[in-house]
PDB file of C-alpha atoms in Angstrom:
ATOM      1  CA  UNK A1124      37.592 238.682-109.573  1.00  0.00           C
ATOM      2  CA  UNK A1125      35.734 235.633-110.826  1.00  0.00           C
ATOM      3  CA  UNK A1126      35.903 237.078-114.424  1.00  0.00           C
ATOM      4  CA  UNK A1127      39.623 236.341-114.318  1.00  0.00           C
ATOM      5  CA  UNK A1128      38.661 232.595-114.111  1.00  0.00           C
ATOM      6  CA  UNK A1129      36.427 232.758-117.096  1.00  0.00           C
ATOM      7  CA  UNK A1130      33.065 233.583-115.321  1.00  0.00           C
ATOM      8  CA  UNK A1131      30.775 236.256-116.897  1.00  0.00           C
ATOM      9  CA  UNK A1132      30.118 239.604-115.332  1.00  0.00           C
ATOM     10  CA  UNK A1133      26.495 238.559-114.314  1.00  0.00           C
ATOM     11  CA  UNK A1134      27.837 235.308-112.821  1.00  0.00           C
ATOM     12  CA  UNK A1135      30.375 237.360-110.752  1.00  0.00           C
ATOM     13  CA  UNK A1136      27.807 239.717-109.582  1.00  0.00           C
ATOM     14  CA  UNK A1137      25.338 237.002-108.424  1.00  0.00           C
ATOM     15  CA  UNK A1138      28.078 234.954-106.630  1.00  0.00           C
ATOM     16  CA  UNK A1139      29.317 238.248-104.891  1.00  0.00           C
ATOM     17  CA  UNK A1140      25.870 238.918-103.533  1.00  0.00           C
ATOM     18  CA  UNK A1141      25.276 235.343-102.350  1.00  0.00           C
ATOM     19  CA  UNK A1142      28.743 235.035-100.774  1.00  0.00           C
ATOM     20  CA  UNK A1143      28.182 238.429 -98.909  1.00  0.00           C
ATOM     21  CA  UNK A1144      24.918 237.288 -97.346  1.00  0.00           C
ATOM     22  CA  UNK A1145      24.803 235.256 -94.104  1.00  0.00           C
ATOM     23  CA  UNK A1146      21.430 233.846 -95.310  1.00  0.00           C
ATOM     24  CA  UNK A1147      20.227 232.060 -98.333  1.00  0.00           C
ATOM     25  CA  UNK A1148      18.471 234.401-100.760  1.00  0.00           C
ATOM     26  CA  UNK A1149      15.711 233.940-103.257  1.00  0.00           C
ATOM     27  CA  UNK A1150      15.901 235.076-106.915  1.00  0.00           C
ATOM     28  CA  UNK A1151      14.037 238.298-106.277  1.00  0.00           C
ATOM     29  CA  UNK A1152      16.550 239.351-103.590  1.00  0.00           C
ATOM     30  CA  UNK A1153      19.481 238.419-105.767  1.00  0.00           C
ATOM     31  CA  UNK A1154      18.024 240.635-108.519  1.00  0.00           C
ATOM     32  CA  UNK A1155      17.718 243.518-106.085  1.00  0.00           C
ATOM     33  CA  UNK A1156      21.281 243.463-104.875  1.00  0.00           C
ATOM     34  CA  UNK A1157      23.179 242.159-107.855  1.00  0.00           C
ATOM     35  CA  UNK A1158      21.466 244.424-110.408  1.00  0.00           C
ATOM     36  CA  UNK A1159      21.325 241.403-112.844  1.00  0.00           C
ATOM     37  CA  UNK A1160      18.073 241.725-114.827  1.00  0.00           C
ATOM     38  CA  UNK A1161      15.235 239.508-113.738  1.00  0.00           C
ATOM     39  CA  UNK A1162      14.982 238.110-117.218  1.00  0.00           C
ATOM     40  CA  UNK A1163      18.629 236.836-116.841  1.00  0.00           C
ATOM     41  CA  UNK A1164      18.948 235.947-113.167  1.00  0.00           C
ATOM     42  CA  UNK A1165      17.430 232.401-113.329  1.00  0.00           C
ATOM     43  CA  UNK A1166      19.648 231.522-116.285  1.00  0.00           C
ATOM     44  CA  UNK A1167      22.750 232.865-114.387  1.00  0.00           C
ATOM     45  CA  UNK A1168      21.810 231.062-111.108  1.00  0.00           C
ATOM     46  CA  UNK A1169      21.382 227.754-113.046  1.00  0.00           C
ATOM     47  CA  UNK A1170      24.871 228.088-114.628  1.00  0.00           C
ATOM     48  CA  UNK A1171      26.429 228.778-111.237  1.00  0.00           C
ATOM     49  CA  UNK A1172      24.600 225.684-109.843  1.00  0.00           C
ATOM     50  CA  UNK A1173      25.914 223.577-112.719  1.00  0.00           C
ATOM     51  CA  UNK A1174      29.485 224.876-111.997  1.00  0.00           C
ATOM     52  CA  UNK A1175      29.150 223.844-108.469  1.00  0.00           C
ATOM     53  CA  UNK A1176      29.624 227.352-106.985  1.00  0.00           C
ATOM     54  CA  UNK A1177      26.113 227.772-105.336  1.00  0.00           C
ATOM     55  CA  UNK A1178      23.787 225.500-103.431  1.00  0.00           C
ATOM     56  CA  UNK A1179      20.048 225.420-103.621  1.00  0.00           C
ATOM     57  CA  UNK A1180      17.247 224.591-101.262  1.00  0.00           C
ATOM     58  CA  UNK A1181      13.422 225.054-100.909  1.00  0.00           C
ATOM     59  CA  UNK A1182      11.714 226.947 -98.132  1.00  0.00           C
ATOM     60  CA  UNK A1183       7.915 227.430 -97.978  1.00  0.00           C
ATOM     61  CA  UNK A1184       7.662 226.737-101.691  1.00  0.00           C
ATOM     62  CA  UNK A1185      10.447 229.260-102.412  1.00  0.00           C
ATOM     63  CA  UNK A1186      13.739 228.257-103.990  1.00  0.00           C
ATOM     64  CA  UNK A1187      16.740 229.651-102.098  1.00  0.00           C
ATOM     65  CA  UNK A1188      20.311 230.035-103.080  1.00  0.00           C
ATOM     66  CA  UNK A1189      23.575 230.260-101.122  1.00  0.00           C
ATOM     67  CA  UNK A1190      27.170 230.386-102.272  1.00  0.00           C
ATOM     68  CA  UNK A1191      29.940 227.900-101.675  1.00  0.00           C
ATOM     69  CA  UNK A1192      32.251 229.326 -98.958  1.00  0.00           C
ATOM     70  CA  UNK A1193      35.016 231.379-100.568  1.00  0.00           C
ATOM     71  CA  UNK A1194      37.766 229.014 -99.330  1.00  0.00           C
ATOM     72  CA  UNK A1195      36.017 226.047-100.848  1.00  0.00           C
ATOM     73  CA  UNK A1196      35.456 227.938-104.065  1.00  0.00           C
ATOM     74  CA  UNK A1197      39.246 228.771-104.238  1.00  0.00           C
ATOM     75  CA  UNK A1198      40.077 225.077-103.637  1.00  0.00           C
ATOM     76  CA  UNK A1199      37.667 224.101-106.323  1.00  0.00           C
ATOM     77  CA  UNK A1200      38.986 226.562-108.895  1.00  0.00           C
ATOM     78  CA  UNK A1201      42.573 225.610-108.130  1.00  0.00           C
ATOM     79  CA  UNK A1202      41.885 221.964-108.599  1.00  0.00           C
ATOM     80  CA  UNK A1203      40.080 222.533-111.837  1.00  0.00           C
ATOM     81  CA  UNK A1204      42.998 224.769-113.059  1.00  0.00           C
ATOM     82  CA  UNK A1205      45.600 222.139-112.252  1.00  0.00           C
ATOM     83  CA  UNK A1206      43.423 219.507-113.953  1.00  0.00           C
ATOM     84  CA  UNK A1207      43.298 221.694-117.100  1.00  0.00           C
ATOM     85  CA  UNK A1208      46.985 222.219-117.007  1.00  0.00           C
ATOM     86  CA  UNK A1209      47.586 218.485-116.823  1.00  0.00           C
ATOM     87  CA  UNK A1210      45.219 217.909-119.717  1.00  0.00           C
ATOM     88  CA  UNK A1211      46.989 220.580-121.739  1.00  0.00           C
ATOM     89  CA  UNK A1212      50.459 218.973-120.890  1.00  0.00           C
ATOM     90  CA  UNK A1213      49.201 215.537-122.124  1.00  0.00           C
ATOM     91  CA  UNK A1214      47.286 216.756-125.141  1.00  0.00           C
ATOM     92  CA  UNK A1215      48.774 215.838-128.506  1.00  0.00           C
ATOM     93  CA  UNK A1216      47.485 217.782-131.447  1.00  0.00           C
ATOM     94  CA  UNK A1217      47.505 216.250-134.870  1.00  0.00           C
ATOM     95  CA  UNK A1218      46.670 217.521-138.279  1.00  0.00           C
ATOM     96  CA  UNK A1219      43.945 215.303-139.725  1.00  0.00           C
ATOM     97  CA  UNK A1220      45.173 212.879-142.339  1.00  0.00           C
ATOM     98  CA  UNK A1221      42.942 213.906-145.239  1.00  0.00           C
ATOM     99  CA  UNK A1222      45.314 213.875-148.266  1.00  0.00           C
ATOM    100  CA  UNK A1223      43.042 212.890-151.117  1.00  0.00           C
ATOM    101  CA  UNK A1224      45.598 213.722-153.814  1.00  0.00           C
ATOM    102  CA  UNK A1225      46.586 211.237-156.383  1.00  0.00           C
ATOM    103  CA  UNK A1226      50.132 211.411-157.764  1.00  0.00           C
ATOM    104  CA  UNK A1227      51.072 209.906-160.974  1.00  0.00           C
ATOM    105  CA  UNK A1228      54.565 208.810-162.126  1.00  0.00           C
ATOM    106  CA  UNK A1229      56.207 207.003-165.075  1.00  0.00           C
ATOM    107  CA  UNK A1230      59.387 205.139-165.624  1.00  0.00           C
ATOM    108  CA  UNK A1231      59.847 201.709-164.144  1.00  0.00           C
ATOM    109  CA  UNK A1232      62.996 202.648-162.219  1.00  0.00           C
ATOM    110  CA  UNK A1233      61.247 205.435-160.424  1.00  0.00           C
ATOM    111  CA  UNK A1234      58.362 203.220-159.478  1.00  0.00           C
ATOM    112  CA  UNK A1235      60.752 200.556-158.285  1.00  0.00           C
ATOM    113  CA  UNK A1236      62.590 203.069-155.994  1.00  0.00           C
ATOM    114  CA  UNK A1237      59.343 204.360-154.594  1.00  0.00           C
ATOM    115  CA  UNK A1238      58.134 200.821-153.873  1.00  0.00           C
ATOM    116  CA  UNK A1239      61.476 200.165-152.104  1.00  0.00           C
ATOM    117  CA  UNK A1240      61.064 203.232-150.012  1.00  0.00           C
ATOM    118  CA  UNK A1241      57.522 202.514-149.062  1.00  0.00           C
ATOM    119  CA  UNK A1242      58.320 198.938-148.079  1.00  0.00           C
ATOM    120  CA  UNK A1243      61.278 200.106-146.023  1.00  0.00           C
ATOM    121  CA  UNK A1244      59.144 202.574-143.981  1.00  0.00           C
ATOM    122  CA  UNK A1245      56.252 200.199-143.423  1.00  0.00           C
ATOM    123  CA  UNK A1246      55.430 199.759-139.682  1.00  0.00           C
ATOM    124  CA  UNK A1247      52.601 197.281-139.654  1.00  0.00           C
ATOM    125  CA  UNK A1248      51.571 195.575-142.845  1.00  0.00           C
ATOM    126  CA  UNK A1249      52.774 195.076-146.466  1.00  0.00           C
ATOM    127  CA  UNK A1250      50.399 193.823-149.177  1.00  0.00           C
ATOM    128  CA  UNK A1251      52.159 193.274-152.574  1.00  0.00           C
ATOM    129  CA  UNK A1252      51.169 191.671-155.821  1.00  0.00           C
ATOM    130  CA  UNK A1253      52.793 191.604-159.215  1.00  0.00           C
ATOM    131  CA  UNK A1254      54.645 189.405-161.673  1.00  0.00           C
ATOM    132  CA  UNK A1255      57.453 187.264-160.295  1.00  0.00           C
ATOM    133  CA  UNK A1256      60.298 189.001-162.090  1.00  0.00           C
ATOM    134  CA  UNK A1257      59.140 192.330-160.813  1.00  0.00           C
ATOM    135  CA  UNK A1258      58.839 191.040-157.237  1.00  0.00           C
ATOM    136  CA  UNK A1259      62.050 189.111-156.953  1.00  0.00           C
ATOM    137  CA  UNK A1260      64.208 192.186-156.199  1.00  0.00           C
ATOM    138  CA  UNK A1261      62.122 192.930-153.032  1.00  0.00           C
ATOM    139  CA  UNK A1262      62.347 189.422-151.568  1.00  0.00           C
ATOM    140  CA  UNK A1263      65.253 190.187-149.265  1.00  0.00           C
ATOM    141  CA  UNK A1264      63.744 193.422-147.967  1.00  0.00           C
ATOM    142  CA  UNK A1265      60.420 191.721-147.516  1.00  0.00           C
ATOM    143  CA  UNK A1266      61.977 188.956-145.502  1.00  0.00           C
ATOM    144  CA  UNK A1267      63.818 191.395-143.300  1.00  0.00           C
ATOM    145  CA  UNK A1268      60.512 193.296-142.709  1.00  0.00           C
ATOM    146  CA  UNK A1269      58.677 190.127-141.820  1.00  0.00           C
ATOM    147  CA  UNK A1270      61.568 189.265-139.350  1.00  0.00           C
ATOM    148  CA  UNK A1271      60.866 192.636-137.716  1.00  0.00           C
ATOM    149  CA  UNK A1272      57.283 191.680-137.051  1.00  0.00           C
ATOM    150  CA  UNK A1273      55.613 193.405-140.132  1.00  0.00           C
ATOM    151  CA  UNK A1274      52.771 191.343-141.663  1.00  0.00           C
ATOM    152  CA  UNK A1275      53.809 190.627-145.303  1.00  0.00           C
ATOM    153  CA  UNK A1276      51.363 189.125-147.826  1.00  0.00           C
ATOM    154  CA  UNK A1277      52.581 188.456-151.307  1.00  0.00           C
ATOM    155  CA  UNK A1278      50.713 187.363-154.426  1.00  0.00           C
ATOM    156  CA  UNK A1279      52.986 186.504-157.366  1.00  0.00           C
ATOM    157  CA  UNK A1280      52.062 185.752-160.944  1.00  0.00           C
ATOM    158  CA  UNK A1281      54.475 183.000-161.659  1.00  0.00           C
ATOM    159  CA  UNK A1282      56.720 180.964-159.334  1.00  0.00           C
ATOM    160  CA  UNK A1283      59.121 182.922-157.159  1.00  0.00           C
ATOM    161  CA  UNK A1284      61.806 181.927-154.540  1.00  0.00           C
ATOM    162  CA  UNK A1285      60.835 183.764-151.356  1.00  0.00           C
ATOM    163  CA  UNK A1286      62.837 182.023-148.625  1.00  0.00           C
ATOM    164  CA  UNK A1287      60.937 182.564-145.304  1.00  0.00           C
ATOM    165  CA  UNK A1288      57.909 184.249-147.022  1.00  0.00           C
ATOM    166  CA  UNK A1289      54.836 182.243-147.898  1.00  0.00           C
ATOM    167  CA  UNK A1290      53.405 183.832-151.043  1.00  0.00           C
ATOM    168  CA  UNK A1291      50.221 183.098-153.083  1.00  0.00           C
ATOM    169  CA  UNK A1292      51.338 181.786-156.432  1.00  0.00           C
ATOM    170  CA  UNK A1293      49.233 182.164-159.657  1.00  0.00           C
ATOM    171  CA  UNK A1294      50.527 179.969-162.476  1.00  0.00           C
ATOM    172  CA  UNK A1295      49.505 181.739-165.643  1.00  0.00           C
ATOM    173  CA  UNK A1296      47.191 179.776-168.083  1.00  0.00           C
ATOM    174  CA  UNK A1297      47.708 180.391-171.761  1.00  0.00           C
ATOM    175  CA  UNK A1298      43.981 180.989-172.049  1.00  0.00           C
ATOM    176  CA  UNK A1299      44.141 183.734-169.430  1.00  0.00           C
ATOM    177  CA  UNK A1300      43.004 186.918-171.130  1.00  0.00           C
ATOM    178  CA  UNK A1301      43.053 189.308-168.194  1.00  0.00           C
ATOM    179  CA  UNK A1302      46.622 188.816-167.041  1.00  0.00           C
ATOM    180  CA  UNK A1303      48.536 192.070-167.570  1.00  0.00           C
ATOM    181  CA  UNK A1304      51.682 193.417-166.154  1.00  0.00           C
ATOM    182  CA  UNK A1305      50.984 195.189-162.937  1.00  0.00           C
ATOM    183  CA  UNK A1306      52.250 196.039-159.428  1.00  0.00           C
ATOM    184  CA  UNK A1307      50.289 196.764-156.443  1.00  0.00           C
ATOM    185  CA  UNK A1308      51.656 197.772-152.969  1.00  0.00           C
ATOM    186  CA  UNK A1309      49.584 198.788-149.970  1.00  0.00           C
ATOM    187  CA  UNK A1310      51.416 199.928-146.823  1.00  0.00           C
ATOM    188  CA  UNK A1311      49.924 199.895-143.405  1.00  0.00           C
ATOM    189  CA  UNK A1312      46.406 200.178-144.712  1.00  0.00           C
ATOM    190  CA  UNK A1313      46.933 203.925-145.593  1.00  0.00           C
ATOM    191  CA  UNK A1314      49.118 204.249-148.639  1.00  0.00           C
ATOM    192  CA  UNK A1315      48.876 202.643-151.960  1.00  0.00           C
ATOM    193  CA  UNK A1316      51.039 202.490-155.113  1.00  0.00           C
ATOM    194  CA  UNK A1317      49.500 200.837-158.207  1.00  0.00           C
ATOM    195  CA  UNK A1318      51.271 200.542-161.542  1.00  0.00           C
ATOM    196  CA  UNK A1319      50.129 199.155-164.905  1.00  0.00           C
ATOM    197  CA  UNK A1320      51.361 198.951-168.391  1.00  0.00           C
ATOM    198  CA  UNK A1321      50.472 201.807-170.819  1.00  0.00           C
ATOM    199  CA  UNK A1322      52.168 202.014-174.239  1.00  0.00           C
ATOM    200  CA  UNK A1323      54.789 199.413-173.313  1.00  0.00           C
ATOM    201  CA  UNK A1324      55.830 201.153-170.065  1.00  0.00           C
ATOM    202  CA  UNK A1325      54.823 201.253-166.523  1.00  0.00           C
ATOM    203  CA  UNK A1326      52.699 204.152-165.271  1.00  0.00           C
ATOM    204  CA  UNK A1327      51.834 204.325-161.649  1.00  0.00           C
ATOM    205  CA  UNK A1328      49.556 206.166-159.115  1.00  0.00           C
ATOM    206  CA  UNK A1329      50.525 206.902-155.529  1.00  0.00           C
ATOM    207  CA  UNK A1330      47.938 208.086-152.956  1.00  0.00           C
ATOM    208  CA  UNK A1331      46.846 208.320-149.288  1.00  0.00           C
ATOM    209  CA  UNK A1332      43.163 208.762-150.312  1.00  0.00           C
ATOM    210  CA  UNK A1333      41.251 206.599-147.905  1.00  0.00           C
ATOM    211  CA  UNK A1334      38.591 205.421-150.453  1.00  0.00           C
ATOM    212  CA  UNK A1335      41.215 204.479-152.915  1.00  0.00           C
ATOM    213  CA  UNK A1336      43.330 202.564-150.251  1.00  0.00           C
ATOM    214  CA  UNK A1337      40.137 200.776-149.231  1.00  0.00           C
ATOM    215  CA  UNK A1338      39.314 199.971-152.861  1.00  0.00           C
ATOM    216  CA  UNK A1339      42.744 198.591-153.658  1.00  0.00           C
ATOM    217  CA  UNK A1340      42.892 196.648-150.384  1.00  0.00           C
ATOM    218  CA  UNK A1341      39.726 194.837-151.288  1.00  0.00           C
ATOM    219  CA  UNK A1342      41.034 194.459-154.826  1.00  0.00           C
ATOM    220  CA  UNK A1343      44.058 192.664-153.368  1.00  0.00           C
ATOM    221  CA  UNK A1344      42.168 190.298-151.172  1.00  0.00           C
ATOM    222  CA  UNK A1345      39.693 189.595-154.029  1.00  0.00           C
ATOM    223  CA  UNK A1346      42.619 188.413-156.039  1.00  0.00           C
ATOM    224  CA  UNK A1347      44.047 186.287-153.120  1.00  0.00           C
ATOM    225  CA  UNK A1348      40.639 184.757-152.353  1.00  0.00           C
ATOM    226  CA  UNK A1349      39.847 183.998-156.024  1.00  0.00           C
ATOM    227  CA  UNK A1350      43.251 182.411-156.417  1.00  0.00           C
ATOM    228  CA  UNK A1351      43.049 180.194-153.364  1.00  0.00           C
ATOM    229  CA  UNK A1352      39.391 179.109-154.192  1.00  0.00           C
ATOM    230  CA  UNK A1353      40.348 178.411-157.786  1.00  0.00           C
ATOM    231  CA  UNK A1354      43.355 176.318-156.751  1.00  0.00           C
ATOM    232  CA  UNK A1355      41.316 174.306-154.189  1.00  0.00           C
ATOM    233  CA  UNK A1356      38.380 173.601-156.611  1.00  0.00           C
ATOM    234  CA  UNK A1357      40.415 173.571-159.839  1.00  0.00           C
ATOM    235  CA  UNK A1358      39.161 170.281-161.146  1.00  0.00           C
ATOM    236  CA  UNK A1359      35.442 171.059-160.434  1.00  0.00           C
ATOM    237  CA  UNK A1360      35.774 174.539-161.992  1.00  0.00           C
ATOM    238  CA  UNK A1361      37.552 173.267-165.114  1.00  0.00           C
ATOM    239  CA  UNK A1362      34.594 170.974-165.758  1.00  0.00           C
ATOM    240  CA  UNK A1363      32.326 174.079-166.185  1.00  0.00           C
ATOM    241  CA  UNK A1364      33.099 175.871-169.414  1.00  0.00           C
ATOM    242  CA  UNK A1365      31.079 178.922-168.477  1.00  0.00           C
ATOM    243  CA  UNK A1366      32.791 179.455-165.216  1.00  0.00           C
ATOM    244  CA  UNK A1367      36.278 178.696-166.693  1.00  0.00           C
ATOM    245  CA  UNK A1368      35.560 181.265-169.507  1.00  0.00           C
ATOM    246  CA  UNK A1369      34.723 183.968-166.888  1.00  0.00           C
ATOM    247  CA  UNK A1370      37.743 183.222-164.782  1.00  0.00           C
ATOM    248  CA  UNK A1371      40.051 183.534-167.837  1.00  0.00           C
ATOM    249  CA  UNK A1372      38.762 187.073-168.327  1.00  0.00           C
ATOM    250  CA  UNK A1373      39.629 188.205-164.787  1.00  0.00           C
ATOM    251  CA  UNK A1374      42.781 190.324-164.181  1.00  0.00           C
ATOM    252  CA  UNK A1375      43.979 188.301-161.120  1.00  0.00           C
TER     253      UNK A1375
END
C-alpha cells in the first residue's frame, strides 16, 4: 500500500515487517522476513529513517529499528499530502524570459509608433534619450506616465519644453563631432529600442536581450553622467584643450 504514496517496493516490505513486529528488530532480522537483499537493507532503512517512518535505537551495540505506529504514519502522510496540495495550488509556473533575438526595423514612423507603444506599457521605469524635436511628441505621454508613478529619466540634445519633467539637456557645440541623430528607449530595465541614422533614414533595433539591455542602460547613464560632469566643470574642462578635444569626439 505504501507504494501508492511513492515508496519503493523495498521500503514497503521493510516497513511492513517492522510494523508487524511487537519488538524492535535488527537489520539481519529485517532481511530475513522482508526478503530485501542484505546489500540493500541498510540503504532502505536509512531512507525510511530520513522519511520519519521508523525509529532507531541501540541495544548491546546492536542497532535496532521499529516502525512508527500505523495511525501516526497515516496522519503523517495525510499532512504531507495536504501540504503538497497547498504548494501545488500556490505554485505559479513561468516560462523563463530568455529571448535573445534582436529585431530590426526601418522607417521613422514605424519606430515612433513602437516607441509610443513601449512607453505606454511601461510599468516601472522609462529611460529616453534623443534630439529635442524627436522627443517633443512624447512629452505629454511621459508626463502622464510620471504622474502614474513611473520613473522617467530624459536626456535631450537641445532645449525642450517638458512641463513637469526634469530632463538632462545637452546644448550642442559646433565643434561636437560625435553628435548624430539617435533615439534610445529602455523600458523597465528589460526592453530596449535603439535607432540611429543610416543613409539619411532611421534604422532601429528592438530586443529583450539581457546583455544588450544592460549595455544600453550603462550607455544611457554614461551619457547622463558625462553631461552633468561636463556642465558642472565646464570652465575647468574648456581650459584643457586635450580633454575638450576628446569630449567633442564623444557621441553624447
